[in-house]
PDB file of C-alpha atoms and ligand atoms in Angstrom:
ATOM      1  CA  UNK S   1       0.000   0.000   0.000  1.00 30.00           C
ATOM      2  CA  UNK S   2       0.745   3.786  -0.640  1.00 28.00           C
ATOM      3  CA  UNK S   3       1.719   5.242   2.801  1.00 29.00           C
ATOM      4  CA  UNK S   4       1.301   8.910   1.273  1.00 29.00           C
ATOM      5  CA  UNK S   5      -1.739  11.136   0.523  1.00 32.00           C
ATOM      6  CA  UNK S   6      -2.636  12.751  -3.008  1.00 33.00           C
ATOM      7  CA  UNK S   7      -3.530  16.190  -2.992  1.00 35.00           C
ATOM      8  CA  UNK S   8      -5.103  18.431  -5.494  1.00 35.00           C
ATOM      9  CA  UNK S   9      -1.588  20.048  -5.733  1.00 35.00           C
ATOM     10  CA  UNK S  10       0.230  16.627  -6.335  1.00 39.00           C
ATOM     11  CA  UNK S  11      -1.923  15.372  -9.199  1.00 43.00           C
ATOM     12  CA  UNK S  12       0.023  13.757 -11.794  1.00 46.00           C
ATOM     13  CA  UNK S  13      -1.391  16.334 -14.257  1.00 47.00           C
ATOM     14  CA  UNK S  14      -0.063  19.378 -12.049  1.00 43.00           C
ATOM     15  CA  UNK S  15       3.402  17.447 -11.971  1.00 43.00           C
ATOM     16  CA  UNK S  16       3.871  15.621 -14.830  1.00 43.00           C
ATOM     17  CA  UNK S  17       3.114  19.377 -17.094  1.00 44.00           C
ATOM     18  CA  UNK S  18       5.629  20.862 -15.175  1.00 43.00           C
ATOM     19  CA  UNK S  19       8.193  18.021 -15.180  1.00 49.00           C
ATOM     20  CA  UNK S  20       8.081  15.737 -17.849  1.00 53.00           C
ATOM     21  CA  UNK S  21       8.779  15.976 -21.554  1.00 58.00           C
ATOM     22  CA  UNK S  22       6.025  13.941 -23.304  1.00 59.00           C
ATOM     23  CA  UNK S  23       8.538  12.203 -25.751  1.00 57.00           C
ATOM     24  CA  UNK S  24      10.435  11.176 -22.289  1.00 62.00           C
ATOM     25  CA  UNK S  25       7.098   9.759 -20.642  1.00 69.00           C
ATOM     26  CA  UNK S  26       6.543   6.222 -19.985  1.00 80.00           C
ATOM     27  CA  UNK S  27       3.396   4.137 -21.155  1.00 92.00           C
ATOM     28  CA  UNK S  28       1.533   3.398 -18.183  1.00 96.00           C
ATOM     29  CA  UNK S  29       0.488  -0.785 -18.463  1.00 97.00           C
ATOM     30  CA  UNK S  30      -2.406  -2.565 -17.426  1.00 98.00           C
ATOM     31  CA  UNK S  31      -3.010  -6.398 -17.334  1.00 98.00           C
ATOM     32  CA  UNK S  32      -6.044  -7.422 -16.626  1.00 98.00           C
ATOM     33  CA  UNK S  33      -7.114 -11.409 -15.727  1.00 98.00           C
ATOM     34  CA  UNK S  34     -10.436 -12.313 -16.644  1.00 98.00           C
ATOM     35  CA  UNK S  35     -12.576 -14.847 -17.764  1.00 97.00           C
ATOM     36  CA  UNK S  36     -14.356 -13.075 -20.341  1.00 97.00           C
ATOM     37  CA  UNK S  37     -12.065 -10.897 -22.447  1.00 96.00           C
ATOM     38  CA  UNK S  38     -14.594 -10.437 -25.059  1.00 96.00           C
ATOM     39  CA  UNK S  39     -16.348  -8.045 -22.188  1.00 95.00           C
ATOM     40  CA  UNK S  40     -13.264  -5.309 -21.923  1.00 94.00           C
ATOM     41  CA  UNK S  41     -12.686  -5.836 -25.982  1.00 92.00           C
ATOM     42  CA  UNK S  42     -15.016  -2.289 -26.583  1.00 92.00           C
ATOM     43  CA  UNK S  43     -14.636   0.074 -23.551  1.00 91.00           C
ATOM     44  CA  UNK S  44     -11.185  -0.110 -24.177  1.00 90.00           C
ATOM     45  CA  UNK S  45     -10.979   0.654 -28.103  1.00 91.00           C
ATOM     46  CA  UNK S  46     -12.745   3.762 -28.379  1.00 88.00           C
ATOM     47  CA  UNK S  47     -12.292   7.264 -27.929  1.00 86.00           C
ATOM     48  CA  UNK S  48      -9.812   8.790 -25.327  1.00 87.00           C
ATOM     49  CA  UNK S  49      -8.996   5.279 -24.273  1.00 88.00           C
ATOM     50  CA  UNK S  50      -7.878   4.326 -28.050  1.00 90.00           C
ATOM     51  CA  UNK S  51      -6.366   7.834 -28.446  1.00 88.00           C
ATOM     52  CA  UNK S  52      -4.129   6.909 -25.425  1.00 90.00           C
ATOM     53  CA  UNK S  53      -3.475   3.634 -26.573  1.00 91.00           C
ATOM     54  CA  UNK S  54      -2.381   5.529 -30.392  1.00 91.00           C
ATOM     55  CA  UNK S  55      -0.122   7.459 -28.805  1.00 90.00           C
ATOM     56  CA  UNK S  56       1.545   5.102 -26.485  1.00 91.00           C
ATOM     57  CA  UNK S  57       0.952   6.689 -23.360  1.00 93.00           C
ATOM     58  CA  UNK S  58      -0.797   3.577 -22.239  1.00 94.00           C
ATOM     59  CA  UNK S  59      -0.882   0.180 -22.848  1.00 94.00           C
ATOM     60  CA  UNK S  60      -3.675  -2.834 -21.879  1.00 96.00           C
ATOM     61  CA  UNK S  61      -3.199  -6.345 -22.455  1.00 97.00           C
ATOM     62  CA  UNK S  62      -6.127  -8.446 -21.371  1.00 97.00           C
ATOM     63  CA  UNK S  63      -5.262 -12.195 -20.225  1.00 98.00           C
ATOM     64  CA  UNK S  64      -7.909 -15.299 -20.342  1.00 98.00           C
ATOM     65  CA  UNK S  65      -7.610 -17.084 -17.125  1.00 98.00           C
ATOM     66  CA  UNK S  66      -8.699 -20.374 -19.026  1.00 98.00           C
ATOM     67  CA  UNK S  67      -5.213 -20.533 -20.218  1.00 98.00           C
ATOM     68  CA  UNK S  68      -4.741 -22.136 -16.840  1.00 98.00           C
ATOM     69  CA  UNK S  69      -8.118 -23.430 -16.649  1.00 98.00           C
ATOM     70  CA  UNK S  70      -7.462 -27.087 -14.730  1.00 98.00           C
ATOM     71  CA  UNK S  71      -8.326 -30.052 -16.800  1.00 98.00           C
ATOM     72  CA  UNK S  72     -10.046 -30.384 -20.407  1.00 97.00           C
ATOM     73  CA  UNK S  73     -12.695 -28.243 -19.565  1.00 97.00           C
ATOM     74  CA  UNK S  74     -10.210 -25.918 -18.330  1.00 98.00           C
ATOM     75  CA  UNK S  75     -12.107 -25.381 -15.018  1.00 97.00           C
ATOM     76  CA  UNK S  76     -11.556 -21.717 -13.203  1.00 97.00           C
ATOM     77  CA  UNK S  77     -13.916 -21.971 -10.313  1.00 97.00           C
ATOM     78  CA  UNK S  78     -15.172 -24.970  -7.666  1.00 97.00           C
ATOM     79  CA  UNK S  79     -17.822 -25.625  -5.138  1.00 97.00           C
ATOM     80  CA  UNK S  80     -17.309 -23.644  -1.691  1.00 97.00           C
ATOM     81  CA  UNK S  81     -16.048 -25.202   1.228  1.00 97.00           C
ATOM     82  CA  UNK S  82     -18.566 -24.986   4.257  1.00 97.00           C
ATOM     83  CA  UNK S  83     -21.546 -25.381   1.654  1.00 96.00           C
ATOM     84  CA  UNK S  84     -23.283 -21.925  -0.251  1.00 95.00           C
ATOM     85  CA  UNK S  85     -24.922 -21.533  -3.805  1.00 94.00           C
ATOM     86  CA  UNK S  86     -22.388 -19.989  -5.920  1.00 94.00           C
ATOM     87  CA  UNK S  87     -18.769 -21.045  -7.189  1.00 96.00           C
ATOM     88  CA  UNK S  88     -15.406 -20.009  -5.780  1.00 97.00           C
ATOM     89  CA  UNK S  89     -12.473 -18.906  -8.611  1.00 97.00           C
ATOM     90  CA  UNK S  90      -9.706 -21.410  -7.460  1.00 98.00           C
ATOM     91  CA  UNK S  91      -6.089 -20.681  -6.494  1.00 98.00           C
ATOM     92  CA  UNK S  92      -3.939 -22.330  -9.279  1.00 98.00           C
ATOM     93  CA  UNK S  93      -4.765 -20.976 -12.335  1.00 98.00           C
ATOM     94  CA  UNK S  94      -5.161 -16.853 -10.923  1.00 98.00           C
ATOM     95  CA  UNK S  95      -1.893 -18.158  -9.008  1.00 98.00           C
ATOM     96  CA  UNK S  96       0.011 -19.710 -12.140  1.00 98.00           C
ATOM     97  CA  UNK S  97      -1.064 -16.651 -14.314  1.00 98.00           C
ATOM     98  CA  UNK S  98      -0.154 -14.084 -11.864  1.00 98.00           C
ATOM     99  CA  UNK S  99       3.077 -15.886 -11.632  1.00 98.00           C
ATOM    100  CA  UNK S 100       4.121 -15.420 -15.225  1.00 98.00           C
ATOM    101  CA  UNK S 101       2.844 -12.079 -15.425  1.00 98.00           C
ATOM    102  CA  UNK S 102       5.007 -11.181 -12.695  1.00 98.00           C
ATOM    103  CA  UNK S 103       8.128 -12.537 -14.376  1.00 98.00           C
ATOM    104  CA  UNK S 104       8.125  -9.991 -16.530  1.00 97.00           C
ATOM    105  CA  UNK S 105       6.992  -7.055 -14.374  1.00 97.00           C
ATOM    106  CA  UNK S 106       7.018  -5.697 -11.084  1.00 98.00           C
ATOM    107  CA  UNK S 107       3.307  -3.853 -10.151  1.00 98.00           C
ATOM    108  CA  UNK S 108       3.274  -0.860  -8.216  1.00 98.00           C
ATOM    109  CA  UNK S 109      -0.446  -2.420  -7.305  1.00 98.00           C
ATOM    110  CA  UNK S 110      -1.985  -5.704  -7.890  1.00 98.00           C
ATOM    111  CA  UNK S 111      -5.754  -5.066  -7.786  1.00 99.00           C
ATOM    112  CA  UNK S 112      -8.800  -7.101  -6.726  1.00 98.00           C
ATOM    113  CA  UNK S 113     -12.087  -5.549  -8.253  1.00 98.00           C
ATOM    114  CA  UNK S 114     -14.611  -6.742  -5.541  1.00 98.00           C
ATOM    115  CA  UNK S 115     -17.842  -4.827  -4.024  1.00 97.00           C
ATOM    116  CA  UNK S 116     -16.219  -5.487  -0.275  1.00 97.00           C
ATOM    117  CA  UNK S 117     -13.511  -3.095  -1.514  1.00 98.00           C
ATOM    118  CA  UNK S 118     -12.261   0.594  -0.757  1.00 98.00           C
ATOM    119  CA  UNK S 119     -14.724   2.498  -2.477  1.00 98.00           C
ATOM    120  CA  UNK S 120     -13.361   3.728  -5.490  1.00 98.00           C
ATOM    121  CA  UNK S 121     -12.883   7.502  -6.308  1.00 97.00           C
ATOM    122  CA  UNK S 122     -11.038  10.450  -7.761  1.00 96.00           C
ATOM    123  CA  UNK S 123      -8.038  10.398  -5.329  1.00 96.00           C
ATOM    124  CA  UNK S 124      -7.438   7.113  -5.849  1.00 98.00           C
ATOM    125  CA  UNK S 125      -7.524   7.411  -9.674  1.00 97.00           C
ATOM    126  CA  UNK S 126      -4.793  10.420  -9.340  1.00 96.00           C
ATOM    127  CA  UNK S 127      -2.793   7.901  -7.000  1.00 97.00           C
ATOM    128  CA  UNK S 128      -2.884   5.119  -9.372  1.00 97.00           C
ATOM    129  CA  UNK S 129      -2.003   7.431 -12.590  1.00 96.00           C
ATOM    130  CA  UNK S 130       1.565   7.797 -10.826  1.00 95.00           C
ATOM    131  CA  UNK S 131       1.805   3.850 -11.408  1.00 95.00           C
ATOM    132  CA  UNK S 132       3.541   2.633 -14.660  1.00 96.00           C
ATOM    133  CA  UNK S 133       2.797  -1.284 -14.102  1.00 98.00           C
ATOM    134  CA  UNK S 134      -1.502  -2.380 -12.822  1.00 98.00           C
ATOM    135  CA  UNK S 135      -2.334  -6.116 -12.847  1.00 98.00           C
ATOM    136  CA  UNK S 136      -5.882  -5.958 -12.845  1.00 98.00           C
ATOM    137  CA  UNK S 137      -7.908  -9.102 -11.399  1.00 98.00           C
ATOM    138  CA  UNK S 138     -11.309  -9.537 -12.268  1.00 98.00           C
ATOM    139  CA  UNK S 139     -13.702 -11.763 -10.428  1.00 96.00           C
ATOM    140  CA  UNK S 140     -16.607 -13.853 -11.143  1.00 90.00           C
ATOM    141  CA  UNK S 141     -19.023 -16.003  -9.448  1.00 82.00           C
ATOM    142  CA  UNK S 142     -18.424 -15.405  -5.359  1.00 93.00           C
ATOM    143  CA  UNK S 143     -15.334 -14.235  -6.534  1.00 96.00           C
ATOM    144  CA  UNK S 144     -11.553 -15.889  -5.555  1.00 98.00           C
ATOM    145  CA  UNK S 145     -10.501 -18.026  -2.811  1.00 98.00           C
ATOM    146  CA  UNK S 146      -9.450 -15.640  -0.233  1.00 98.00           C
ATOM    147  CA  UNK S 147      -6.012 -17.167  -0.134  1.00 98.00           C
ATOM    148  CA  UNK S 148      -5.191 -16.024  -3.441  1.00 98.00           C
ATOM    149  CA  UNK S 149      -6.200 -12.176  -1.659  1.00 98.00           C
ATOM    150  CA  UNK S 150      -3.919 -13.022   1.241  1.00 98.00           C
ATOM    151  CA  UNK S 151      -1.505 -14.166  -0.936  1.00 98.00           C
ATOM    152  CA  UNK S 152      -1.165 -11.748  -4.096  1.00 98.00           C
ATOM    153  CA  UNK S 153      -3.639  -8.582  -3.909  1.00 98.00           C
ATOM    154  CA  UNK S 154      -2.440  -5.304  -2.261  1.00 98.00           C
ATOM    155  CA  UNK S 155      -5.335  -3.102  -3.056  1.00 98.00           C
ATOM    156  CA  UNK S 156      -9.339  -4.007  -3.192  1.00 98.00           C
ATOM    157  CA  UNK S 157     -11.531  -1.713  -5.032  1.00 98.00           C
ATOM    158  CA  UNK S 158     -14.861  -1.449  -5.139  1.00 98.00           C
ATOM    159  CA  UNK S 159     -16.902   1.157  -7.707  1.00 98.00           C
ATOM    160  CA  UNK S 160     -20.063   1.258  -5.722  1.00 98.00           C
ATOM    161  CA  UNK S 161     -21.775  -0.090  -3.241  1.00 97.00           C
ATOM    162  CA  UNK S 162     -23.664  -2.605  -5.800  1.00 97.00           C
ATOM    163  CA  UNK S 163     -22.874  -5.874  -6.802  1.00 96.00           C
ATOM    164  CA  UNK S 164     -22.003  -6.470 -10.784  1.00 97.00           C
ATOM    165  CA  UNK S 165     -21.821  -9.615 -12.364  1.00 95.00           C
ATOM    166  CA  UNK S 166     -17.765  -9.553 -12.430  1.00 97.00           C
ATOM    167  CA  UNK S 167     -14.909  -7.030 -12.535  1.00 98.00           C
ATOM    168  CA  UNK S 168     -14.438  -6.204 -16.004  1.00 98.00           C
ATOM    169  CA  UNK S 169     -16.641  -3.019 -16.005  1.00 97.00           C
ATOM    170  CA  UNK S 170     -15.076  -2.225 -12.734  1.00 98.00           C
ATOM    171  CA  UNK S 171     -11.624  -2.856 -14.229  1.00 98.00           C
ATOM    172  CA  UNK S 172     -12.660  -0.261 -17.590  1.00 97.00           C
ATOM    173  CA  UNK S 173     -13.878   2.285 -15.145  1.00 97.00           C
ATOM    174  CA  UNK S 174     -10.347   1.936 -13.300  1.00 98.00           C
ATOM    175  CA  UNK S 175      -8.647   1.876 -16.944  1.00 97.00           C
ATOM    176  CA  UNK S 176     -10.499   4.952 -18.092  1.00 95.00           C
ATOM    177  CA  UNK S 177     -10.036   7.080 -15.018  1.00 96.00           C
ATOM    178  CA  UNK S 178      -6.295   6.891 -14.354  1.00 96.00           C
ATOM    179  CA  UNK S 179      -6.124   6.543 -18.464  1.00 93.00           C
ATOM    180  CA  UNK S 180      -7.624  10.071 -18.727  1.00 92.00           C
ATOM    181  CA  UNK S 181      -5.366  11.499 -16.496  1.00 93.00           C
ATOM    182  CA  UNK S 182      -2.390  10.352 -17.876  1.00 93.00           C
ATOM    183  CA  UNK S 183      -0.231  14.035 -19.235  1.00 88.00           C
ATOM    184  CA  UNK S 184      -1.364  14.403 -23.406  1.00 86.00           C
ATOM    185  CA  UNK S 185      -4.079  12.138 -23.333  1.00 85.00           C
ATOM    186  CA  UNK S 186      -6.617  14.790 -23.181  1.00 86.00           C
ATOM    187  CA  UNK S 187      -6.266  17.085 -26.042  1.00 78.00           C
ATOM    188  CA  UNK S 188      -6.972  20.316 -23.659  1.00 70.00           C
ATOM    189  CA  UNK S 189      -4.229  19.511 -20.680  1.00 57.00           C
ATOM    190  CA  UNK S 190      -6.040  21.749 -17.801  1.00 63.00           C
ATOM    191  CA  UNK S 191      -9.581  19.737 -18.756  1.00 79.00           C
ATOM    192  CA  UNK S 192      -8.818  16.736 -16.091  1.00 83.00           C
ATOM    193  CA  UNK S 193      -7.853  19.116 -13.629  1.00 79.00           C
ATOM    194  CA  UNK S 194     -11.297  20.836 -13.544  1.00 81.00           C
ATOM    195  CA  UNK S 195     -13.498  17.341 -13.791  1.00 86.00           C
ATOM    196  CA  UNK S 196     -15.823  16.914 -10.918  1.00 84.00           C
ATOM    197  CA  UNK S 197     -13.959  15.489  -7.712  1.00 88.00           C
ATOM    198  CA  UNK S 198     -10.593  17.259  -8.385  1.00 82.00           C
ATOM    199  CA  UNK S 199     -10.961  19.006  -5.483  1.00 86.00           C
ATOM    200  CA  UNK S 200     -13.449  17.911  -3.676  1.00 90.00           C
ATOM    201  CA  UNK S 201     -16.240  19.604  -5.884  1.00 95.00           C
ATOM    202  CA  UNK S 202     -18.488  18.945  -8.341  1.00 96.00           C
ATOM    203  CA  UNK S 203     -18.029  20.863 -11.461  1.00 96.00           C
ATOM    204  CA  UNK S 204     -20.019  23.692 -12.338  1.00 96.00           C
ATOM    205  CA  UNK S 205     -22.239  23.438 -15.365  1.00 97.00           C
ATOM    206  CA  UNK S 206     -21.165  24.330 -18.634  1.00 97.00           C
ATOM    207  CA  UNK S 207     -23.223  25.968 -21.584  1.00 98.00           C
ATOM    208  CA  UNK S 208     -22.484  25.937 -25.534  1.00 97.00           C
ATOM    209  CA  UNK S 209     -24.508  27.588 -28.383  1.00 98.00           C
ATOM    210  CA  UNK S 210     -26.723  28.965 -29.003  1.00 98.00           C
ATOM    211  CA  UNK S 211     -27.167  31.737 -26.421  1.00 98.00           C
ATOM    212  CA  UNK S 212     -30.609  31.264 -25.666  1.00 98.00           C
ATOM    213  CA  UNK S 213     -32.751  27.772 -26.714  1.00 98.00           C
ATOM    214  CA  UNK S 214     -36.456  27.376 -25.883  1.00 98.00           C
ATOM    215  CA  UNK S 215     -36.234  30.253 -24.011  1.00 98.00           C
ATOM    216  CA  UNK S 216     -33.187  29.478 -21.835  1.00 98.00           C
ATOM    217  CA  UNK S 217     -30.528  31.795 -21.885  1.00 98.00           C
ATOM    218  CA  UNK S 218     -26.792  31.196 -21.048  1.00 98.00           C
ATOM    219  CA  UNK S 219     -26.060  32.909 -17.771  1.00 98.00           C
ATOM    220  CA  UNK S 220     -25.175  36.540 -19.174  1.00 98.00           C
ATOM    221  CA  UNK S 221     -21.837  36.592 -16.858  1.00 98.00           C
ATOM    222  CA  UNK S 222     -20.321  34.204 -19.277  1.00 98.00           C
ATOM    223  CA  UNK S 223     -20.708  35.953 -22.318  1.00 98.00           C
ATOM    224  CA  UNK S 224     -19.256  39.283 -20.311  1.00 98.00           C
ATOM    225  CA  UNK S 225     -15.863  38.214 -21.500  1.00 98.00           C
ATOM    226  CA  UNK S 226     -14.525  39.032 -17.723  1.00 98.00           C
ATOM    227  CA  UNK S 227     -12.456  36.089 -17.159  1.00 98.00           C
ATOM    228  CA  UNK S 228     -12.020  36.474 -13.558  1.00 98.00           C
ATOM    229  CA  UNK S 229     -15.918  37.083 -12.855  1.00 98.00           C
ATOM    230  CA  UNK S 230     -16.407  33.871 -15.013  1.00 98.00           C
ATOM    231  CA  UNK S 231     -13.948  32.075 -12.858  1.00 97.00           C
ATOM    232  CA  UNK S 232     -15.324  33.172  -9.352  1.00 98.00           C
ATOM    233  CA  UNK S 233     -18.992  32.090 -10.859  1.00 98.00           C
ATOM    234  CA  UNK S 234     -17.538  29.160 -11.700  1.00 97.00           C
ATOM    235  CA  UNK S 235     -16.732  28.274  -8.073  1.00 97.00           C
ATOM    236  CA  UNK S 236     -19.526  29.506  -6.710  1.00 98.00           C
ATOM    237  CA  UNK S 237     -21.502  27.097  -8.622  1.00 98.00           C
ATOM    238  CA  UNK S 238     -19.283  24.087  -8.141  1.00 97.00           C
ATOM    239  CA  UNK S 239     -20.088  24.949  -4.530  1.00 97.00           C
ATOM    240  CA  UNK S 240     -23.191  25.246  -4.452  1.00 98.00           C
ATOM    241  CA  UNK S 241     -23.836  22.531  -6.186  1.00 98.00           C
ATOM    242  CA  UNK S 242     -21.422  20.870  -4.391  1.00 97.00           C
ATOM    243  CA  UNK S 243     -23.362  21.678  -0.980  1.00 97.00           C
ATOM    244  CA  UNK S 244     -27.184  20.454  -2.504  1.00 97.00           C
ATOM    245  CA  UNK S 245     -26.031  17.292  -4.102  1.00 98.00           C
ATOM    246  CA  UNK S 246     -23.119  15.948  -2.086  1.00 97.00           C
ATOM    247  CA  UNK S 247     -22.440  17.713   1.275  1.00 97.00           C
ATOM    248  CA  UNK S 248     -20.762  14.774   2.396  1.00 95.00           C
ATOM    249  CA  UNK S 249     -17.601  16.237  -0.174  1.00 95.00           C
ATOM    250  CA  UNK S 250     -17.693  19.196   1.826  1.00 95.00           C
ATOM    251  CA  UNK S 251     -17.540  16.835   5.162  1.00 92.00           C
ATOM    252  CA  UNK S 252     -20.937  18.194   6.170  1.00 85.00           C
ATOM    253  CA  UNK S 253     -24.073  15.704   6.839  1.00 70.00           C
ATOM    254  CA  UNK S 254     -26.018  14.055   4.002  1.00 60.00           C
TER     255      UNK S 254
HETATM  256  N1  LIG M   1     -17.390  -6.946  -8.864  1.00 61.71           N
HETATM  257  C1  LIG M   1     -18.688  -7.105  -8.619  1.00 61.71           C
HETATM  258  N2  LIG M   1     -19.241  -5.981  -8.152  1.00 61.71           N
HETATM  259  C2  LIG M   1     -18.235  -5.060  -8.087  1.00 61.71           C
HETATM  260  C3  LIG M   1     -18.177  -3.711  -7.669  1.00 61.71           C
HETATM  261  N3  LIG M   1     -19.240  -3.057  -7.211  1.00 61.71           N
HETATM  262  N4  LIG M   1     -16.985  -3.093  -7.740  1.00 61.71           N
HETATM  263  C4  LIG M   1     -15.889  -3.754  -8.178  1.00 61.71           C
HETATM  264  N5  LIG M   1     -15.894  -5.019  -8.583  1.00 61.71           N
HETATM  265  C5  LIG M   1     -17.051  -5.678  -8.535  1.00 61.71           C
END
């Protein structure tokens, strides 16, 4: 585990603009063990996430856990001991595959995608972007014997408190958040610094042409052209919205 704290001020964005020459920057790499590649094929091949991909800033490579499946059904999960509907993912083959994954690399995390995990969010997704090597696992089923936690995982994450049918959409939503914040994947560099959650705020809304629709006008302060005014109303709204949608952000009740 990390034993430091992201802030705001240490995003990877804020650094890595200052720091690091894009030409010098190093792909960040994801593997992710599943039992249904065919399920990460698409989130991962479109849009910023194939943009990043283009220009080498990160890399995915998705691994089928049958290729240790046991026997000639190349079995992945097994009854529960103590009795229980629902299958257990064994040790051997999320052991064996781990194994030869890590012969070649060294993680910064290895990652469990389970619902009983830290509840994923925005800080963690800055954290992680500092990472160059992620082993993704995803579960199925009841998900994996807990030896294999005790033995391999160093970080559990959970993307709400809801239970999916495995990790892979857990594991895009991990891929596309630290992905995103990765320095030149985004064509405008400050964008990722002002998403919602950056600091602790929701993001203000945003308006585009034309000036008035149905009756609606733009709010006249940001066609004024004062860029300071428009800033402070910016932040005014982030925190106001902030305050009537999620107070618990601004550590105040629900
Ligand atoms: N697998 C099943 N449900 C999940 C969740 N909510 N978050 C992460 N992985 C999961």
């Amino acid at each position: 585990m990390f034993g430091f704290e992201l802030t705001f001020a240490a995003c990877p964005l804020a650094v890595a603009y200052k720091t690091i020459e894009l030409k010098d920057y190093l792909p960040v790499h994801f593997d992710i063990i599943t039992v249904l590649p065919d399920l990460l094929a698409s989130p991962l091949s479109h849009s910023i996430m194939q943009r990043a991909k283009d220009k080498g800033l990160l890399t995915v490579e998705v691994h089928d856990l049958r290729e240790f499946g046991i026997g000639k059904h190349r079995n992945v999960d097994d009854y529960q001991f103590g009795g229980g509907a629902g299958m257990v993912m064994r040790c051997e083959p999320l052991a064996d595959m781990i194994d030869k994954l890590r012969k070649s690399r060294t993680y910064d995390e290895i990652i469990y995608l389970t619902p009983d995990g830290e509840r994923y969010a925005q800080r963690r997704a800055n954290q992680l972007s500092l990472g160059k090597n992620l082993l993704l696992i995803c579960g199925h089923y009841k998900g994996i014997d807990q030896r294999l936690r005790d033995e391999y995982v160093t970080l559990e994450v959970s993307i709400g408190d809801y239970v999916l049918s495995g990790g892979e959409l857990a594991a895009a939503v991990l891929v596309d958040s630290i992905g995103r914040l990765l320095p030149g994947v985004l064509n405008d560099e400050t964008s990722a610094l002002t998403d919602s959650f950056q600091d602790d705020l929701l993001a203000p809304p945003v308006y585009t042409r034309p000036a008035e629709w149905r009756g609606r006008e733009v709010p006249p302060i940001l066609l004024s052209g004062h860029t300071a005014a428009i800033q402070e109303w910016r932040e005014e709204q982030a925190e106001q919205r902030t305050r009537s949608r999620r107070p618990d952000l601004l550590g105040e009740d629900e």
